[in-house]
Amino acid sequence: MSNNQSSLRDKILEASRNVLFTKGYDALSMRKIGKEIGVSATSIYLYFKSKDHLVHTIIEESVEELSEAIEKGAGLVTGTIAKFEAIIRSYVDFALEQPEKYQVIYMIRSDAMGRYPKDKFRKARRGYTLLESVIRQGIEEKAMELDDPMIAAYSIWAQLHGIISVVYNQRLDSRIDQDKFIEESIEHIVQGFLIRTTTT
Amino acid sequence: MSNNQSSLRDKILEASRNVLFTKGYDALSMRKIGKEIGVSATSIYLYFKSKDHLVHTIIEESVEELSEAIEKGAGLVTGTIAKFEAIIRSYVDFALEQPEKYQVIYMIRSDAMGRYPKDKFRKARRGYTLLESVIRQGIEEKAMELDDPMIAAYSIWAQLHGIISVVYNQRLDSRIDQDKFIEESIEHIVQGFLIRTTTT
Amino acid sequence: MSNNQSSLRDKILEASRNVLFTKGYDALSMRKIGKEIGVSATSIYLYFKSKDHLVHTIIEESVEELSEAIEKGAGLVTGTIAKFEAIIRSYVDFALEQPEKYQVIYMIRSDAMGRYPKDKFRKARRGYTLLESVIRQGIEEKAMELDDPMIAAYSIWAQLHGIISVVYNQRLDSRIDQDKFIEESIEHIVQGFLIRTTTT
Amino acid sequence: MSNNQSSLRDKILEASRNVLFTKGYDALSMRKIGKEIGVSATSIYLYFKSKDHLVHTIIEESVEELSEAIEKGAGLVTGTIAKFEAIIRSYVDFALEQPEKYQVIYMIRSDAMGRYPKDKFRKARRGYTLLESVIRQGIEEKAMELDDPMIAAYSIWAQLHGIISVVYNQRLDSRIDQDKFIEESIEHIVQGFLIRTTTT
DNA sequence: TATGAATGAGTGTTCATTCAT
DNA sequence: TATGAATGAACACTCATTCAT
């Protein structure tokens, strides 16, 4: 059925994401994808006209889902600080709940793949833009003290990414509890941007 | 002479680091390394018994240098906060001044290379241990308020790594000035860990 | 309708001839033919049971058309020498006016394609037979002096083919005018077979 | 020995020429060449950096040998007409004695292979230039009557090529004796260019 | 009549590695 | 210490063809 048709395309995407996540970009080969889902490598070309096309599709979809997750998370709360924290939380949650999709976004060296169309990366910016505007709001409300909201947005995102990638790459000391590490890190990152009012 | 012998080994390491940095792990081939330094690919096997061994060595040495840089930086100042900031600064400086060596430490997926012996990663811990002890001191001196110094140390390191890798992977918006981004990010990260005394 | 049916078959033949002419035998692929005429590759198999069959058909039809063109040309004039020249002229004209069809006849190595059935090449002989009989007549009329009319017929044809294929394969010096080359070559070839009466 | 080293390169060239001659350009694959001489396909890359390089080398060498053969043949005789005939004879002899080398020169579509460097085709012109100058001499000596010596040279060459390629492609009627066909054809071609003095 | 799905064989090429010298 | 020769495995991709619909 038409159900089955689209199913193979999805299986390919899923298997690819899986290989990408567990073995890395360089280990991603048409043969391996095919083998993983019990299909000839050739068949993949029925759905994606090249390896690049396949990889681009995967990135694009992941980027889109991340953007959506962030927007959705931000939409659930009101209040500047609450939105600020919700965005951060949504970002981290997406990374934790959809590791294959999250990893794919960052794992790939821009020059390793046939140049990923620049404009597709623009899409990824929706999250930052939202975060930036919330920060701008926070400054107006005197809840944050910052030089440059855009830099701040990128900085937060970079710090979060650092936290997550350390976890995924298993570089943590084995005595450290992952969840605790993440929670405390988020807290510190957030603290780094808020004006703390002393509770005298 | 034995001078020349070790010299070739060094040339191999240097060329490899260079390729690793500019082209990525997958582009690292014995042939290319050989060509770059005017030596047959086979000759590399006289110094490294496999590609994995070569890469492991590179990582190991880079890790060692990073540790040394941090220790040296910390040794130049006195005072807890000063040491705290010196460690962070040394880490970032190493990353900025020796990009090939820094990148090599993180760029490589733990499984992309024939499993990098776990115990070699231990060495990387010297930096954290130092940072951790400084943080512990900071807590005692009431300059920091923290749950777990080890987690804090790893968290700082992860955040810094996030900042640096974003810069290296050129994911910043083109309107952002790199230096400013780094400086402000460091400031925020540090602020996230210090107790701020209100200027009443 | 049956009108449409034969139409698709013709489209396939035309597209194939076109690819064959412009890109060569190796570039002829079922997929490409299909794409060129907006039809699936599979559909071609409804009309031709294999790529070989398709190619054989193309050759066969071209050979038939060439034979017809020669017979028609010879039929338009009377007189032995006139017929002789008309045959040669018709051959060359066909080659120049229907390059795809002409080329196809010779371009394909007898073994590159699944052995082209020998008996199909017989058809190609109608032209030679005609030329041969005209030559025989010419000898009787003392206009030609020849050992073996069959050999002469094949020789003329081979020489003409040489002239044409050199032009088609663009091996001429760029300073040479193609038309002049062809005209003068024909003249020389004809001269090579006629008895020249001295103009005392 | 060093004898063996160069020997493999030669074997590759020979095997390639052989495949080219018997199966055609499209059938030439690195794997097939390797199999033919009992060597892995990979090994060919030790001597030729690409398939194109290999094919170019083959063409180049064949072209050079043909030029040499013609020059040598022309050098053995004196007298314009004798030289004229010697050139033609040398050309045909080369084609008959070294069929693989001869075929290779003409078999390959200029666009099928990675564009064969134009200047290498210049080399092929040495033969024509020589023929052209002999024809020019013949005109001066009133032994030939021609419009354009360059066109004449190319025309002769094209006619000869037609004769030879017909033989090689086995398009002759089976009742025709090949040697006789060639001899008589040459004679006619030559006659087409000479001024015949009537034996009154 | 026409198609989309699927595949095994084949293409040129690169790679890490071994071995004899 | 250093190398050139050699190779099997892998890569992305194309092809003619079959099959079920």
CSV table of C-alpha atoms in Angstrom, one decimal, chain A:
chain,number,residue,atom,x,y,z
A,1,MET,CA,0.0,0.0,0.0
A,2,SER,CA,0.9,3.6,-0.1
A,3,ASN,CA,1.6,3.1,3.5
A,4,ASN,CA,4.4,0.7,2.7
A,5,GLN,CA,5.9,3.0,0.1
A,6,SER,CA,6.4,5.9,2.4
A,7,SER,CA,7.5,3.4,5.0
A,8,LEU,CA,10.7,2.5,3.3
A,9,ARG,CA,11.7,6.1,2.9
A,10,ASP,CA,11.1,6.5,6.6
A,11,LYS,CA,13.1,3.4,7.4
A,12,ILE,CA,16.0,4.8,5.4
A,13,LEU,CA,15.9,8.0,7.3
A,14,GLU,CA,15.7,6.3,10.6
A,15,ALA,CA,18.4,3.9,9.9
A,16,SER,CA,20.6,6.7,8.6
A,17,ARG,CA,20.0,8.7,11.7
A,18,ASN,CA,20.9,5.7,13.7
A,19,VAL,CA,24.1,5.0,12.0
A,20,LEU,CA,25.0,8.7,12.1
A,21,PHE,CA,24.4,8.7,15.8
A,22,THR,CA,26.1,5.5,16.7
A,23,LYS,CA,28.9,5.4,14.2
A,24,GLY,CA,29.4,8.9,12.9
A,25,TYR,CA,29.2,10.6,9.5
A,26,ASP,CA,32.1,8.8,8.0
A,27,ALA,CA,30.7,5.4,8.7
A,28,LEU,CA,27.5,6.3,6.9
A,29,SER,CA,27.5,4.3,3.7
A,30,MET,CA,24.7,3.5,1.4
A,31,ARG,CA,25.6,-0.2,1.7
A,32,LYS,CA,25.4,-0.1,5.5
A,33,ILE,CA,22.0,1.7,5.5
A,34,GLY,CA,20.7,-0.8,3.1
A,35,LYS,CA,22.0,-3.7,5.1
A,36,GLU,CA,20.5,-2.3,8.3
A,37,ILE,CA,17.0,-2.4,6.9
A,38,GLY,CA,17.3,-5.4,4.7
A,39,VAL,CA,17.3,-3.7,1.4
A,40,SER,CA,19.8,-3.2,-1.4
A,41,ALA,CA,21.9,-0.1,-1.4
A,42,THR,CA,20.5,0.6,-4.8
A,43,SER,CA,17.0,1.0,-3.5
A,44,ILE,CA,17.9,4.0,-1.5
A,45,TYR,CA,18.4,5.8,-4.7
A,46,LEU,CA,14.7,5.4,-5.4
A,47,TYR,CA,14.0,7.8,-2.6
A,48,PHE,CA,17.1,10.0,-2.4
A,49,LYS,CA,19.0,10.9,-5.5
A,50,SER,CA,22.3,11.0,-3.7
A,51,LYS,CA,23.9,10.4,-0.4
A,52,ASP,CA,24.1,14.2,0.0
A,53,HIS,CA,20.4,14.5,-0.7
A,54,LEU,CA,19.7,11.9,2.0
A,55,VAL,CA,21.9,13.6,4.5
A,56,HIS,CA,20.6,17.0,3.7
A,57,THR,CA,17.1,15.7,4.2
A,58,ILE,CA,18.0,14.3,7.6
A,59,ILE,CA,19.5,17.5,8.8
A,60,GLU,CA,16.7,19.6,7.5
A,61,GLU,CA,14.1,17.6,9.2
A,62,SER,CA,16.0,17.5,12.5
A,63,VAL,CA,16.5,21.3,12.4
A,64,GLU,CA,12.9,21.8,11.7
A,65,GLU,CA,11.8,19.6,14.5
A,66,LEU,CA,14.2,21.3,16.9
A,67,SER,CA,12.8,24.7,16.0
A,68,GLU,CA,9.3,23.5,16.4
A,69,ALA,CA,10.0,22.0,19.8
A,70,ILE,CA,11.5,25.3,21.0
A,71,GLU,CA,8.6,27.3,19.7
A,72,LYS,CA,6.1,25.0,21.2
A,73,GLY,CA,7.9,25.0,24.6
A,74,ALA,CA,8.0,28.8,24.6
A,75,GLY,CA,4.4,29.0,23.8
A,76,LEU,CA,3.3,27.0,26.8
A,77,VAL,CA,4.3,29.7,29.4
A,78,THR,CA,3.9,33.4,29.9
A,79,GLY,CA,6.3,35.8,31.5
A,80,THR,CA,9.8,36.7,30.2
A,81,ILE,CA,11.9,34.7,32.6
A,82,ALA,CA,9.5,31.8,32.3
A,83,LYS,CA,9.8,31.9,28.5
A,84,PHE,CA,13.6,32.2,28.8
A,85,GLU,CA,13.8,29.1,30.9
A,86,ALA,CA,11.3,27.3,28.8
A,87,ILE,CA,13.3,27.8,25.7
A,88,ILE,CA,16.4,26.5,27.3
A,89,ARG,CA,14.5,23.6,28.8
A,90,SER,CA,12.9,22.7,25.4
A,91,TYR,CA,16.3,22.8,23.7
A,92,VAL,CA,17.8,20.4,26.3
A,93,ASP,CA,14.8,18.2,26.3
A,94,PHE,CA,14.9,17.8,22.6
A,95,ALA,CA,18.5,16.9,22.7
A,96,LEU,CA,17.9,14.3,25.4
A,97,GLU,CA,14.7,12.8,24.0
A,98,GLN,CA,15.8,12.7,20.4
A,99,PRO,CA,19.5,12.2,20.5
A,100,GLU,CA,19.9,11.0,16.9
A,101,LYS,CA,18.1,14.0,15.6
A,102,TYR,CA,19.9,16.4,17.8
A,103,GLN,CA,23.4,15.0,17.1
A,104,VAL,CA,22.8,15.1,13.4
A,105,ILE,CA,22.5,18.8,13.5
A,106,TYR,CA,26.0,19.4,14.8
A,107,MET,CA,27.9,16.4,14.0
A,108,ILE,CA,28.5,17.0,10.4
A,109,ARG,CA,31.4,19.1,9.3
A,110,SER,CA,30.3,21.7,6.9
A,111,ASP,CA,32.9,20.6,4.4
A,112,ALA,CA,32.5,16.9,4.8
A,113,MET,CA,29.2,16.8,3.1
A,114,GLY,CA,28.6,18.3,-0.3
A,115,ARG,CA,28.0,21.9,0.7
A,116,TYR,CA,24.8,22.0,2.6
A,117,PRO,CA,22.8,24.8,1.1
A,118,LYS,CA,23.3,27.9,3.1
A,119,ASP,CA,19.7,28.9,3.1
A,120,LYS,CA,18.7,25.7,4.8
A,121,PHE,CA,20.9,26.6,7.8
A,122,ARG,CA,18.8,29.8,8.1
A,123,LYS,CA,15.9,27.7,9.3
A,124,ALA,CA,18.0,26.7,12.2
A,125,ARG,CA,18.0,30.3,13.3
A,126,ARG,CA,14.4,30.5,14.2
A,127,GLY,CA,15.3,29.2,17.7
A,128,TYR,CA,18.0,31.9,18.3
A,129,THR,CA,15.8,34.6,17.0
A,130,LEU,CA,13.1,33.7,19.5
A,131,LEU,CA,15.6,33.4,22.3
A,132,GLU,CA,17.1,36.8,21.3
A,133,SER,CA,13.8,38.5,21.5
A,134,VAL,CA,13.0,37.1,24.9
A,135,ILE,CA,16.4,38.3,26.1
A,136,ARG,CA,15.7,41.7,24.7
A,137,GLN,CA,12.5,41.7,26.6
A,138,GLY,CA,14.3,40.7,29.7
A,139,ILE,CA,16.7,43.6,29.4
A,140,GLU,CA,13.9,46.0,29.1
A,141,GLU,CA,12.3,44.5,32.2
A,142,LYS,CA,15.6,44.9,34.1
A,143,ALA,CA,15.7,41.2,34.7
A,144,MET,CA,18.9,40.8,32.7
A,145,GLU,CA,21.9,43.0,32.2
A,146,LEU,CA,23.6,42.4,28.9
A,147,ASP,CA,25.6,44.0,26.2
A,148,ASP,CA,24.3,42.3,23.1
A,149,PRO,CA,21.2,40.1,23.0
A,150,MET,CA,22.3,38.3,19.9
A,151,ILE,CA,25.6,37.4,21.3
A,152,ALA,CA,23.9,36.3,24.5
A,153,ALA,CA,21.5,34.1,22.6
A,154,TYR,CA,24.3,32.4,20.7
A,155,SER,CA,26.4,32.1,23.9
A,156,ILE,CA,23.6,30.4,25.8
A,157,TRP,CA,23.0,28.0,22.9
A,158,ALA,CA,26.8,27.3,22.7
A,159,GLN,CA,27.1,26.6,26.4
A,160,LEU,CA,24.1,24.2,26.3
A,161,HIS,CA,25.5,22.5,23.3
A,162,GLY,CA,28.8,22.0,25.2
A,163,ILE,CA,26.9,20.4,28.1
A,164,ILE,CA,25.0,18.1,25.9
A,165,SER,CA,27.8,17.1,23.6
A,166,VAL,CA,30.0,16.2,26.6
A,167,VAL,CA,27.3,13.9,27.8
A,168,TYR,CA,26.8,12.3,24.4
A,169,ASN,CA,30.5,11.8,23.8
A,170,GLN,CA,30.8,10.1,27.2
A,171,ARG,CA,33.5,12.3,28.4
A,172,LEU,CA,32.2,12.7,31.9
A,173,ASP,CA,33.9,11.2,34.9
A,174,SER,CA,32.1,7.9,35.6
A,175,ARG,CA,31.4,9.1,39.2
A,176,ILE,CA,29.2,11.9,37.8
A,177,ASP,CA,25.4,11.4,37.6
A,178,GLN,CA,24.4,12.6,34.1
A,179,ASP,CA,21.0,14.0,35.1
A,180,LYS,CA,22.5,15.9,38.0
A,181,PHE,CA,25.2,17.2,35.8
A,182,ILE,CA,22.7,18.5,33.3
A,183,GLU,CA,20.4,20.1,35.8
A,184,GLU,CA,23.2,21.9,37.6
A,185,SER,CA,24.7,23.0,34.4
A,186,ILE,CA,21.5,24.5,33.2
A,187,GLU,CA,21.1,26.3,36.5
A,188,HIS,CA,24.5,27.8,36.3
A,189,ILE,CA,24.1,28.9,32.7
A,190,VAL,CA,20.8,30.6,33.5
A,191,GLN,CA,22.3,32.2,36.6
A,192,GLY,CA,25.1,33.6,34.4
A,193,PHE,CA,22.5,35.7,32.6
A,194,LEU,CA,20.1,36.8,35.2
A,195,ILE,CA,20.5,39.8,37.6
A,196,ARG,CA,20.5,38.2,41.0
A,197,THR,CA,18.6,40.3,43.6
A,198,THR,CA,20.1,39.7,47.0
A,199,THR,CA,17.6,38.4,49.5
A,200,THR,CA,18.8,40.6,52.3
